[in-house]
Amino acid sequence: MAAPGGLAAARAVRWALRAAAAGPLLPGSARLLESCIPRATVLPARWSGSSSALGSILGIPAEKPSDALGQHPPPVATSKKEQDRLLQNQPDQPQNPKVLRIAIIGAPNAGKSTLSNQLLGRKVFPVSRKVHTTRCKARGVVTYEDTQLIILDTPGLTSPLKAKRHKLDEAMLTDPWDSMKHADLVLVLVDVSDHWTRNCLSKEVLQCLSEFPEIPSVLVLNKVDLLKKKYILLELVTELTEGIVNGRKLEARSAFEHNSSSSAKPPLQITQASPPENRAREPHCLQETGQAQEGCSSDNSGDTRASESSLVAEAAQGPNRYGPRDLKNMKGWPCFQEIFMLAALRGEEVDTLKRYLLMHAKPGPWEFHSEVLTSQSPQEICDNIIREKLLEYLPLEVPYGVTQVTEIWEEGPSGELLIVQNLLVPRKSHMVMLIGRGGKVISRIAQEAGQDLMNVFLCDVRLKLKVDVKS
């Protein structure tokens, strides 16, 4: 928290960041900041995207959002034959088609599949609180007017040692790299609620970014709704970007003099410097001195002098190639073009990111028919959703040893989809845990998985699960 007598701008920053989790980030947070900025100060029209989170934090006026992206996504076909037919169909190209291939990378359990599902508008990728829920790369397709977004949902980037520890397939190591090779844009997702990992990008993520520096990258801070102290986001922005965003330098400056008995944290102050050629005409920083908080004695005002911590945006040189030695000393990536803050699970600010992606699509032919939502087969979606529930409700290593065998997949007399799947476990003790007392665990898994499948296929689904020990 800011010290007593902190700047009014500091309070505005915290409220603006709180808005990123509790409500629409744009344009409310920008207005909050503008209310604490002197009227004589002229803000730059654009240096990072005015629809990005950093633009709002710095008080850049937000672009007026277009109509809500409320287009209903198509359902997934219930038969493999029908899905294959759609995938093999020639795309129904519009007059001026545009396309953007997006790779979503990040540490395991950062929320990549959750964000992918929100962008698609329908849940087709498995989601779980346990790591390595996504086992292979899969493509999702968003078709909006003349634009097609191809989302490359990938497993979490991990090391060979961790892959061996979790008995993961080799594809878990290679798929994220393969996705990067075909991407036009990469989203780097960071879970800001995890205080163990949020302050730096993993070595695997940095290595992946450094291998493809020519691909534009965007930093996405996820789960901001779970962060109680919103001012931490400013620190994370500086650390995860190495102080550089969109080719401009962010410098965190602090100059404070106070006695040793004062433990108050200096207030935050946002500052944006002009480009070198305009610097003489505009004030060097934006500042407004707030009055001391109620209940603080005026005698203490001399103990703590003007404390300030500011972010300064200055021109920086273009992106460089970074070698292994450089990466060892880096905590973040200095080549991000934009920063977004959202809560993917609740869908907050996902539309803001989606508009940005649609806006950056390039002219080019579509790869899929507009009725295609994912490249996965219906059976793959079913297996993944059931495995998601197994990971959610079974402890430790138990769900990782389950083998799924689909015995029946057919259309019922009333048009419903009948699915019978046998779950094979290595030990009888695992079977007992999977069934649960009175069959409660397996019944709950079947009920929740069946509901998810109905939302994917948009038809009634009757799912029956059996449990056996592997012979």
GROMACS .gro file of C-alpha atoms in nm:
model
  471
    1MET     CA    1   0.000   0.000   0.000
    2ALA     CA    2   0.111   0.353  -0.062
    3ALA     CA    3   0.252   0.548   0.229
    4PRO     CA    4   0.045   0.823   0.397
    5GLY     CA    5   0.059   1.132   0.181
    6GLY     CA    6   0.098   0.925  -0.134
    7LEU     CA    7   0.027   1.070  -0.475
    8ALA     CA    8  -0.330   1.076  -0.602
    9ALA     CA    9  -0.200   0.923  -0.923
   10ALA     CA   10  -0.084   0.622  -0.724
   11ARG     CA   11  -0.436   0.563  -0.600
   12ALA     CA   12  -0.566   0.594  -0.954
   13VAL     CA   13  -0.318   0.332  -1.073
   14ARG     CA   14  -0.429   0.087  -0.810
   15TRP     CA   15  -0.795   0.148  -0.890
   16ALA     CA   16  -0.722   0.110  -1.261
   17LEU     CA   17  -0.546  -0.219  -1.200
   18ARG     CA   18  -0.832  -0.333  -0.978
   19ALA     CA   19  -1.067  -0.261  -1.266
   20ALA     CA   20  -0.865  -0.502  -1.477
   21ALA     CA   21  -0.991  -0.784  -1.256
   22ALA     CA   22  -1.324  -0.661  -1.130
   23GLY     CA   23  -1.469  -0.508  -1.442
   24PRO     CA   24  -1.405  -0.377  -1.792
   25LEU     CA   25  -1.046  -0.260  -1.818
   26LEU     CA   26  -1.131  -0.015  -2.090
   27PRO     CA   27  -1.213   0.266  -2.086
   28GLY     CA   28  -1.287   0.299  -1.713
   29SER     CA   29  -0.929   0.263  -1.592
   30ALA     CA   30  -0.812   0.527  -1.837
   31ARG     CA   31  -1.074   0.770  -1.706
   32LEU     CA   32  -0.965   0.701  -1.347
   33LEU     CA   33  -0.608   0.787  -1.435
   34GLU     CA   34  -0.705   1.093  -1.637
   35SER     CA   35  -0.892   1.230  -1.337
   36CYS     CA   36  -0.565   1.243  -1.142
   37ILE     CA   37  -0.347   1.385  -1.421
   38PRO     CA   38  -0.307   1.763  -1.460
   39ARG     CA   39  -0.526   1.896  -1.738
   40ALA     CA   40  -0.234   2.082  -1.897
   41THR     CA   41  -0.051   1.756  -1.965
   42VAL     CA   42  -0.088   1.619  -2.318
   43LEU     CA   43  -0.086   1.240  -2.342
   44PRO     CA   44   0.054   1.073  -2.653
   45ALA     CA   45  -0.206   0.929  -2.885
   46ARG     CA   46  -0.039   0.592  -2.910
   47TRP     CA   47   0.289   0.426  -2.831
   48SER     CA   48   0.161   0.095  -2.717
   49GLY     CA   49  -0.184  -0.020  -2.818
   50SER     CA   50  -0.452   0.199  -2.668
   51SER     CA   51  -0.657  -0.119  -2.624
   52SER     CA   52  -0.382  -0.293  -2.428
   53ALA     CA   53  -0.355  -0.303  -2.051
   54LEU     CA   54  -0.039  -0.094  -2.041
   55GLY     CA   55  -0.207   0.175  -2.246
   56SER     CA   56  -0.481   0.197  -1.984
   57ILE     CA   57  -0.236   0.202  -1.694
   58LEU     CA   58  -0.055   0.496  -1.855
   59GLY     CA   59  -0.385   0.674  -1.917
   60ILE     CA   60  -0.386   0.652  -2.296
   61PRO     CA   61  -0.743   0.710  -2.418
   62ALA     CA   62  -0.901   0.381  -2.516
   63GLU     CA   63  -1.016   0.303  -2.864
   64LYS     CA   64  -1.393   0.287  -2.887
   65PRO     CA   65  -1.480  -0.085  -2.887
   66SER     CA   66  -1.673  -0.222  -3.177
   67ASP     CA   67  -1.991  -0.423  -3.140
   68ALA     CA   68  -1.970  -0.722  -2.909
   69LEU     CA   69  -1.824  -1.033  -3.065
   70GLY     CA   70  -2.137  -1.233  -2.991
   71GLN     CA   71  -2.132  -1.462  -3.293
   72HIS     CA   72  -2.232  -1.815  -3.197
   73PRO     CA   73  -1.960  -2.071  -3.277
   74PRO     CA   74  -2.061  -2.385  -3.468
   75PRO     CA   75  -2.093  -2.718  -3.283
   76VAL     CA   76  -1.850  -3.002  -3.341
   77ALA     CA   77  -1.977  -3.288  -3.557
   78THR     CA   78  -2.073  -3.597  -3.356
   79SER     CA   79  -1.927  -3.850  -3.602
   80LYS     CA   80  -1.569  -3.881  -3.717
   81LYS     CA   81  -1.686  -3.923  -4.076
   82GLU     CA   82  -1.873  -3.592  -4.070
   83GLN     CA   83  -1.582  -3.413  -3.898
   84ASP     CA   84  -1.336  -3.549  -4.156
   85ARG     CA   85  -1.565  -3.430  -4.433
   86LEU     CA   86  -1.568  -3.078  -4.289
   87LEU     CA   87  -1.191  -3.077  -4.246
   88GLN     CA   88  -1.137  -3.195  -4.604
   89ASN     CA   89  -1.389  -2.950  -4.751
   90GLN     CA   90  -1.258  -2.653  -4.943
   91PRO     CA   91  -1.289  -2.343  -4.720
   92ASP     CA   92  -1.576  -2.112  -4.811
   93GLN     CA   93  -1.346  -1.818  -4.884
   94PRO     CA   94  -1.490  -1.466  -4.848
   95GLN     CA   95  -1.402  -1.194  -5.095
   96ASN     CA   96  -1.102  -1.058  -4.902
   97PRO     CA   97  -1.002  -1.332  -4.654
   98LYS     CA   98  -0.765  -1.266  -4.365
   99VAL     CA   99  -0.598  -1.516  -4.136
  100LEU     CA  100  -0.383  -1.516  -3.822
  101ARG     CA  101  -0.211  -1.822  -3.671
  102ILE     CA  102  -0.167  -1.781  -3.297
  103ALA     CA  103   0.057  -1.994  -3.075
  104ILE     CA  104  -0.026  -1.980  -2.705
  105ILE     CA  105   0.273  -2.079  -2.493
  106GLY     CA  106   0.357  -2.062  -2.125
  107ALA     CA  107   0.437  -2.268  -1.820
  108PRO     CA  108   0.213  -2.566  -1.735
  109ASN     CA  109  -0.120  -2.468  -1.578
  110ALA     CA  110  -0.095  -2.102  -1.679
  111GLY     CA  111  -0.444  -2.117  -1.834
  112LYS     CA  112  -0.364  -2.167  -2.203
  113SER     CA  113  -0.652  -2.406  -2.273
  114THR     CA  114  -0.895  -2.192  -2.073
  115LEU     CA  115  -0.802  -1.889  -2.281
  116SER     CA  116  -0.830  -2.092  -2.602
  117ASN     CA  117  -1.181  -2.208  -2.507
  118GLN     CA  118  -1.288  -1.852  -2.427
  119LEU     CA  119  -1.160  -1.726  -2.763
  120LEU     CA  120  -1.343  -2.009  -2.940
  121GLY     CA  121  -1.666  -1.952  -2.749
  122ARG     CA  122  -1.706  -2.324  -2.679
  123LYS     CA  123  -1.510  -2.567  -2.461
  124VAL     CA  124  -1.316  -2.805  -2.683
  125PHE     CA  125  -0.983  -2.820  -2.496
  126PRO     CA  126  -0.945  -2.996  -2.159
  127VAL     CA  127  -0.892  -2.779  -1.851
  128SER     CA  128  -0.772  -2.889  -1.509
  129ARG     CA  129  -0.590  -2.749  -1.209
  130LYS     CA  130  -0.326  -3.021  -1.251
  131VAL     CA  131  -0.028  -2.969  -1.478
  132HIS     CA  132   0.007  -3.132  -1.822
  133THR     CA  133  -0.367  -3.161  -1.886
  134THR     CA  134  -0.304  -3.075  -2.252
  135ARG     CA  135  -0.099  -3.360  -2.397
  136CYS     CA  136  -0.064  -3.261  -2.762
  137LYS     CA  137  -0.106  -2.959  -2.987
  138ALA     CA  138  -0.457  -2.905  -3.118
  139ARG     CA  139  -0.601  -2.633  -3.337
  140GLY     CA  140  -0.907  -2.425  -3.271
  141VAL     CA  141  -1.071  -2.211  -3.539
  142VAL     CA  142  -1.243  -1.876  -3.484
  143THR     CA  143  -1.425  -1.747  -3.792
  144TYR     CA  144  -1.556  -1.392  -3.767
  145GLU     CA  145  -1.681  -1.212  -4.077
  146ASP     CA  146  -1.389  -1.219  -4.327
  147THR     CA  147  -1.125  -1.318  -4.070
  148GLN     CA  148  -1.011  -1.657  -3.942
  149LEU     CA  149  -0.804  -1.703  -3.628
  150ILE     CA  150  -0.625  -2.038  -3.596
  151ILE     CA  151  -0.540  -2.103  -3.232
  152LEU     CA  152  -0.258  -2.346  -3.167
  153ASP     CA  153  -0.321  -2.471  -2.814
  154THR     CA  154   0.000  -2.635  -2.696
  155PRO     CA  155   0.121  -2.834  -2.395
  156GLY     CA  156   0.300  -2.634  -2.129
  157LEU     CA  157   0.667  -2.581  -2.207
  158THR     CA  158   0.868  -2.816  -1.990
  159SER     CA  159   1.218  -2.958  -1.964
  160PRO     CA  160   1.326  -3.315  -2.055
  161LEU     CA  161   1.390  -3.383  -1.685
  162LYS     CA  162   1.036  -3.285  -1.587
  163ALA     CA  163   0.893  -3.476  -1.883
  164LYS     CA  164   1.073  -3.790  -1.767
  165ARG     CA  165   0.953  -3.738  -1.409
  166HIS     CA  166   0.588  -3.715  -1.522
  167LYS     CA  167   0.628  -3.991  -1.785
  168LEU     CA  168   0.525  -3.755  -2.064
  169ASP     CA  169   0.539  -3.835  -2.434
  170GLU     CA  170   0.812  -3.684  -2.649
  171ALA     CA  171   0.542  -3.480  -2.825
  172MET     CA  172   0.501  -3.279  -2.503
  173LEU     CA  173   0.851  -3.142  -2.563
  174THR     CA  174   0.834  -3.090  -2.941
  175ASP     CA  175   0.476  -2.972  -3.001
  176PRO     CA  176   0.516  -2.617  -2.863
  177TRP     CA  177   0.823  -2.565  -3.082
  178ASP     CA  178   0.641  -2.700  -3.389
  179SER     CA  179   0.353  -2.461  -3.323
  180MET     CA  180   0.592  -2.165  -3.310
  181LYS     CA  181   0.722  -2.251  -3.657
  182HIS     CA  182   0.374  -2.200  -3.805
  183ALA     CA  183   0.266  -1.900  -3.596
  184ASP     CA  184   0.215  -1.541  -3.708
  185LEU     CA  185   0.182  -1.423  -3.347
  186VAL     CA  186   0.265  -1.575  -3.011
  187LEU     CA  187   0.080  -1.514  -2.685
  188VAL     CA  188   0.292  -1.573  -2.375
  189LEU     CA  189   0.063  -1.652  -2.084
  190VAL     CA  190   0.171  -1.588  -1.724
  191ASP     CA  191  -0.027  -1.688  -1.415
  192VAL     CA  192   0.005  -1.382  -1.189
  193SER     CA  193  -0.164  -1.563  -0.899
  194ASP     CA  194   0.133  -1.800  -0.863
  195HIS     CA  195   0.381  -1.603  -0.653
  196TRP     CA  196   0.650  -1.870  -0.706
  197THR     CA  197   0.670  -1.832  -1.083
  198ARG     CA  198   0.510  -1.499  -1.179
  199ASN     CA  199   0.821  -1.281  -1.145
  200CYS     CA  200   1.009  -1.437  -1.434
  201LEU     CA  201   0.950  -1.632  -1.752
  202SER     CA  202   1.065  -1.994  -1.745
  203LYS     CA  203   1.388  -2.087  -1.919
  204GLU     CA  204   1.189  -2.295  -2.167
  205VAL     CA  205   0.966  -1.998  -2.261
  206LEU     CA  206   1.266  -1.764  -2.299
  207GLN     CA  207   1.449  -2.020  -2.509
  208CYS     CA  208   1.144  -2.064  -2.732
  209LEU     CA  209   1.106  -1.687  -2.780
  210SER     CA  210   1.476  -1.637  -2.851
  211GLU     CA  211   1.466  -1.911  -3.115
  212PHE     CA  212   1.194  -1.722  -3.307
  213PRO     CA  213   1.261  -1.349  -3.243
  214GLU     CA  214   1.103  -1.253  -3.576
  215ILE     CA  215   0.757  -1.366  -3.460
  216PRO     CA  216   0.564  -1.083  -3.288
  217SER     CA  217   0.491  -1.166  -2.925
  218VAL     CA  218   0.233  -1.038  -2.675
  219LEU     CA  219   0.244  -1.074  -2.297
  220VAL     CA  220  -0.085  -1.186  -2.140
  221LEU     CA  221  -0.113  -1.166  -1.762
  222ASN     CA  222  -0.381  -1.415  -1.660
  223LYS     CA  223  -0.581  -1.470  -1.338
  224VAL     CA  224  -0.558  -1.104  -1.233
  225ASP     CA  225  -0.887  -1.149  -1.048
  226LEU     CA  226  -0.705  -1.369  -0.795
  227LEU     CA  227  -0.444  -1.103  -0.720
  228LYS     CA  228  -0.533  -0.903  -0.407
  229LYS     CA  229  -0.257  -0.642  -0.432
  230LYS     CA  230  -0.307  -0.502  -0.780
  231TYR     CA  231  -0.007  -0.269  -0.768
  232ILE     CA  232   0.210  -0.582  -0.799
  233LEU     CA  233   0.108  -0.591  -1.165
  234LEU     CA  234   0.323  -0.284  -1.231
  235GLU     CA  235   0.626  -0.460  -1.088
  236LEU     CA  236   0.550  -0.770  -1.293
  237VAL     CA  237   0.523  -0.563  -1.611
  238THR     CA  238   0.874  -0.427  -1.555
  239GLU     CA  239   1.025  -0.765  -1.469
  240LEU     CA  240   0.856  -0.973  -1.740
  241THR     CA  241   0.941  -0.724  -2.015
  242GLU     CA  242   1.296  -0.643  -1.902
  243GLY     CA  243   1.171  -0.285  -1.895
  244ILE     CA  244   1.101  -0.266  -2.270
  245VAL     CA  245   0.764  -0.280  -2.445
  246ASN     CA  246   0.705  -0.219  -2.816
  247GLY     CA  247   1.058  -0.089  -2.861
  248ARG     CA  248   1.030   0.168  -2.582
  249LYS     CA  249   1.210   0.158  -2.255
  250LEU     CA  250   1.031   0.151  -1.921
  251GLU     CA  251   1.253   0.270  -1.639
  252ALA     CA  252   1.156   0.216  -1.279
  253ARG     CA  253   1.297   0.507  -1.083
  254SER     CA  254   1.278   0.554  -0.710
  255ALA     CA  255   1.420   0.845  -0.514
  256PHE     CA  256   1.319   0.856  -0.151
  257GLU     CA  257   1.478   0.986   0.166
  258HIS     CA  258   1.331   0.881   0.496
  259ASN     CA  259   1.451   0.790   0.840
  260SER     CA  260   1.531   0.431   0.937
  261SER     CA  261   1.221   0.398   1.151
  262SER     CA  262   0.988   0.449   0.855
  263SER     CA  263   0.877   0.123   0.696
  264ALA     CA  264   0.616   0.278   0.466
  265LYS     CA  265   0.639   0.171   0.103
  266PRO     CA  266   0.690   0.463  -0.139
  267PRO     CA  267   0.382   0.542  -0.349
  268LEU     CA  268   0.365   0.461  -0.718
  269GLN     CA  269   0.376   0.729  -0.980
  270ILE     CA  270   0.325   0.671  -1.352
  271THR     CA  271   0.541   0.872  -1.587
  272GLN     CA  272   0.567   0.865  -1.963
  273ALA     CA  273   0.848   1.050  -2.138
  274SER     CA  274   0.811   1.182  -2.488
  275PRO     CA  275   1.021   1.063  -2.781
  276PRO     CA  276   1.355   1.249  -2.795
  277GLU     CA  277   1.244   1.496  -3.063
  278ASN     CA  278   0.938   1.606  -2.863
  279ARG     CA  279   1.086   1.591  -2.517
  280ALA     CA  280   1.158   1.963  -2.496
  281ARG     CA  281   0.797   2.055  -2.563
  282GLU     CA  282   0.629   1.823  -2.312
  283PRO     CA  283   0.676   1.794  -1.935
  284HIS     CA  284   0.917   1.523  -1.830
  285CYS     CA  285   0.676   1.352  -1.596
  286LEU     CA  286   0.318   1.353  -1.483
  287GLN     CA  287   0.283   1.411  -1.114
  288GLU     CA  288   0.032   1.527  -0.862
  289THR     CA  289   0.109   1.553  -0.496
  290GLY     CA  290  -0.164   1.417  -0.274
  291GLN     CA  291  -0.242   1.537   0.076
  292ALA     CA  292  -0.152   1.331   0.380
  293GLN     CA  293  -0.412   1.076   0.478
  294GLU     CA  294  -0.651   1.160   0.759
  295GLY     CA  295  -0.516   1.084   1.104
  296CYS     CA  296  -0.147   1.142   1.016
  297SER     CA  297   0.031   1.414   1.208
  298SER     CA  298   0.182   1.702   1.015
  299ASP     CA  299   0.492   1.670   1.231
  300ASN     CA  300   0.583   1.351   1.045
  301SER     CA  301   0.580   1.516   0.704
  302GLY     CA  302   0.944   1.610   0.738
  303ASP     CA  303   1.054   1.256   0.820
  304THR     CA  304   0.952   1.116   0.485
  305ARG     CA  305   1.032   1.339   0.190
  306ALA     CA  306   0.878   1.314  -0.155
  307SER     CA  307   0.901   0.944  -0.236
  308GLU     CA  308   0.837   0.833  -0.585
  309SER     CA  309   0.857   0.523  -0.801
  310SER     CA  310   0.790   0.591  -1.165
  311LEU     CA  311   0.775   0.417  -1.499
  312VAL     CA  312   0.933   0.614  -1.779
  313ALA     CA  313   0.878   0.519  -2.141
  314GLU     CA  314   1.171   0.605  -2.364
  315ALA     CA  315   1.280   0.504  -2.711
  316ALA     CA  316   1.480   0.182  -2.717
  317GLN     CA  317   1.678   0.013  -2.987
  318GLY     CA  318   1.524  -0.261  -3.198
  319PRO     CA  319   1.509  -0.623  -3.082
  320ASN     CA  320   1.833  -0.815  -3.072
  321ARG     CA  321   1.909  -1.183  -3.092
  322TYR     CA  322   1.984  -1.327  -2.753
  323GLY     CA  323   2.222  -1.615  -2.698
  324PRO     CA  324   2.235  -1.872  -2.416
  325ARG     CA  325   2.455  -1.644  -2.204
  326ASP     CA  326   2.210  -1.358  -2.234
  327LEU     CA  327   1.914  -1.578  -2.140
  328LYS     CA  328   2.081  -1.688  -1.817
  329ASN     CA  329   2.069  -1.330  -1.690
  330MET     CA  330   1.722  -1.248  -1.821
  331LYS     CA  331   1.399  -1.273  -1.625
  332GLY     CA  332   1.171  -1.141  -1.897
  333TRP     CA  333   1.150  -1.082  -2.272
  334PRO     CA  334   1.225  -0.731  -2.404
  335CYS     CA  335   1.048  -0.774  -2.740
  336PHE     CA  336   0.682  -0.786  -2.639
  337GLN     CA  337   0.464  -0.562  -2.855
  338GLU     CA  338   0.165  -0.539  -2.621
  339ILE     CA  339   0.050  -0.633  -2.273
  340PHE     CA  340  -0.297  -0.759  -2.182
  341MET     CA  341  -0.440  -0.835  -1.839
  342LEU     CA  342  -0.739  -1.065  -1.809
  343ALA     CA  343  -0.917  -1.337  -1.616
  344ALA     CA  344  -0.962  -1.616  -1.872
  345LEU     CA  345  -1.173  -1.841  -1.648
  346ARG     CA  346  -1.432  -1.567  -1.600
  347GLY     CA  347  -1.397  -1.438  -1.956
  348GLU     CA  348  -1.303  -1.088  -1.841
  349GLU     CA  349  -1.121  -0.879  -2.103
  350VAL     CA  350  -1.098  -1.178  -2.341
  351ASP     CA  351  -1.299  -0.983  -2.600
  352THR     CA  352  -1.042  -0.702  -2.580
  353LEU     CA  353  -0.768  -0.948  -2.670
  354LYS     CA  354  -0.986  -1.107  -2.937
  355ARG     CA  355  -1.041  -0.773  -3.110
  356TYR     CA  356  -0.666  -0.714  -3.109
  357LEU     CA  357  -0.607  -1.053  -3.274
  358LEU     CA  358  -0.873  -0.992  -3.539
  359MET     CA  359  -0.725  -0.651  -3.611
  360HIS     CA  360  -0.378  -0.798  -3.671
  361ALA     CA  361  -0.487  -1.073  -3.911
  362LYS     CA  362  -0.304  -1.071  -4.244
  363PRO     CA  363  -0.454  -1.102  -4.593
  364GLY     CA  364  -0.447  -1.467  -4.692
  365PRO     CA  365  -0.668  -1.767  -4.770
  366TRP     CA  366  -0.859  -1.944  -4.497
  367GLU     CA  367  -0.737  -2.290  -4.397
  368PHE     CA  368  -1.070  -2.425  -4.271
  369HIS     CA  369  -1.436  -2.417  -4.363
  370SER     CA  370  -1.635  -2.171  -4.152
  371GLU     CA  371  -1.826  -2.461  -3.988
  372VAL     CA  372  -1.504  -2.607  -3.842
  373LEU     CA  373  -1.438  -2.525  -3.476
  374THR     CA  374  -1.144  -2.757  -3.408
  375SER     CA  375  -0.915  -2.998  -3.589
  376GLN     CA  376  -0.975  -3.265  -3.323
  377SER     CA  377  -1.196  -3.565  -3.388
  378PRO     CA  378  -1.512  -3.609  -3.175
  379GLN     CA  379  -1.352  -3.908  -3.001
  380GLU     CA  380  -1.042  -3.706  -2.912
  381ILE     CA  381  -1.256  -3.433  -2.760
  382CYS     CA  382  -1.451  -3.692  -2.560
  383ASP     CA  383  -1.134  -3.861  -2.433
  384ASN     CA  384  -0.980  -3.528  -2.334
  385ILE     CA  385  -1.288  -3.408  -2.146
  386ILE     CA  386  -1.319  -3.737  -1.952
  387ARG     CA  387  -0.947  -3.727  -1.873
  388GLU     CA  388  -0.991  -3.370  -1.750
  389LYS     CA  389  -1.244  -3.495  -1.492
  390LEU     CA  390  -1.016  -3.783  -1.393
  391LEU     CA  391  -0.736  -3.535  -1.325
  392GLU     CA  392  -0.974  -3.317  -1.127
  393TYR     CA  393  -1.116  -3.583  -0.895
  394LEU     CA  394  -0.841  -3.845  -0.858
  395PRO     CA  395  -0.534  -3.795  -0.638
  396LEU     CA  396  -0.164  -3.798  -0.722
  397GLU     CA  397  -0.056  -4.026  -1.007
  398VAL     CA  398  -0.381  -4.224  -1.033
  399PRO     CA  399  -0.538  -4.043  -1.335
  400TYR     CA  400  -0.213  -4.057  -1.534
  401GLY     CA  401  -0.228  -4.439  -1.533
  402VAL     CA  402  -0.584  -4.467  -1.668
  403THR     CA  403  -0.631  -4.607  -2.020
  404GLN     CA  404  -0.951  -4.505  -2.200
  405VAL     CA  405  -1.122  -4.745  -2.441
  406THR     CA  406  -1.437  -4.635  -2.625
  407GLU     CA  407  -1.665  -4.937  -2.672
  408ILE     CA  408  -1.981  -4.771  -2.811
  409TRP     CA  409  -2.022  -4.449  -3.011
  410GLU     CA  410  -2.352  -4.432  -3.193
  411GLU     CA  411  -2.663  -4.227  -3.247
  412GLY     CA  412  -2.964  -4.329  -3.040
  413PRO     CA  413  -3.326  -4.365  -3.159
  414SER     CA  414  -3.413  -4.007  -3.057
  415GLY     CA  415  -3.102  -3.849  -3.208
  416GLU     CA  416  -2.902  -3.854  -2.885
  417LEU     CA  417  -2.536  -3.958  -2.882
  418LEU     CA  418  -2.466  -4.284  -2.695
  419ILE     CA  419  -2.111  -4.323  -2.561
  420VAL     CA  420  -1.978  -4.611  -2.352
  421GLN     CA  421  -1.618  -4.588  -2.239
  422ASN     CA  422  -1.417  -4.838  -2.035
  423LEU     CA  423  -1.157  -4.695  -1.798
  424LEU     CA  424  -0.872  -4.940  -1.738
  425VAL     CA  425  -0.657  -4.890  -1.427
  426PRO     CA  426  -0.336  -5.074  -1.330
  427ARG     CA  427  -0.437  -5.162  -0.971
  428LYS     CA  428  -0.749  -5.264  -0.785
  429SER     CA  429  -0.687  -4.987  -0.529
  430HIS     CA  430  -0.708  -4.735  -0.815
  431MET     CA  431  -1.037  -4.887  -0.924
  432VAL     CA  432  -1.177  -4.840  -0.572
  433MET     CA  433  -1.074  -4.473  -0.573
  434LEU     CA  434  -1.215  -4.415  -0.922
  435ILE     CA  435  -1.553  -4.567  -0.839
  436GLY     CA  436  -1.576  -4.401  -0.499
  437ARG     CA  437  -1.804  -4.484  -0.209
  438GLY     CA  438  -2.141  -4.582  -0.347
  439GLY     CA  439  -2.020  -4.499  -0.701
  440LYS     CA  440  -2.025  -4.125  -0.628
  441VAL     CA  441  -1.693  -4.038  -0.793
  442ILE     CA  442  -1.752  -4.218  -1.123
  443SER     CA  443  -2.109  -4.088  -1.136
  444ARG     CA  444  -1.995  -3.731  -1.088
  445ILE     CA  445  -1.729  -3.768  -1.357
  446ALA     CA  446  -1.982  -3.911  -1.603
  447GLN     CA  447  -2.237  -3.639  -1.526
  448GLU     CA  448  -1.996  -3.345  -1.565
  449ALA     CA  449  -1.824  -3.488  -1.873
  450GLY     CA  450  -2.162  -3.558  -2.032
  451GLN     CA  451  -2.270  -3.197  -1.975
  452ASP     CA  452  -1.950  -3.064  -2.134
  453LEU     CA  453  -1.998  -3.295  -2.435
  454MET     CA  454  -2.353  -3.167  -2.481
  455ASN     CA  455  -2.216  -2.812  -2.498
  456VAL     CA  456  -1.958  -2.920  -2.759
  457PHE     CA  457  -2.191  -3.122  -2.985
  458LEU     CA  458  -2.513  -2.930  -2.908
  459CYS     CA  459  -2.714  -3.250  -2.874
  460ASP     CA  460  -2.822  -3.483  -2.594
  461VAL     CA  461  -2.540  -3.710  -2.478
  462ARG     CA  462  -2.580  -4.031  -2.279
  463LEU     CA  463  -2.238  -4.116  -2.136
  464LYS     CA  464  -2.171  -4.440  -1.948
  465LEU     CA  465  -1.835  -4.511  -1.783
  466LYS     CA  466  -1.712  -4.854  -1.674
  467VAL     CA  467  -1.402  -4.931  -1.465
  468ASP     CA  468  -1.183  -5.242  -1.497
  469VAL     CA  469  -0.835  -5.347  -1.390
  470LYS     CA  470  -0.592  -5.394  -1.679
  471SER     CA  471  -0.535  -5.762  -1.752
   0.00000   0.00000   0.00000
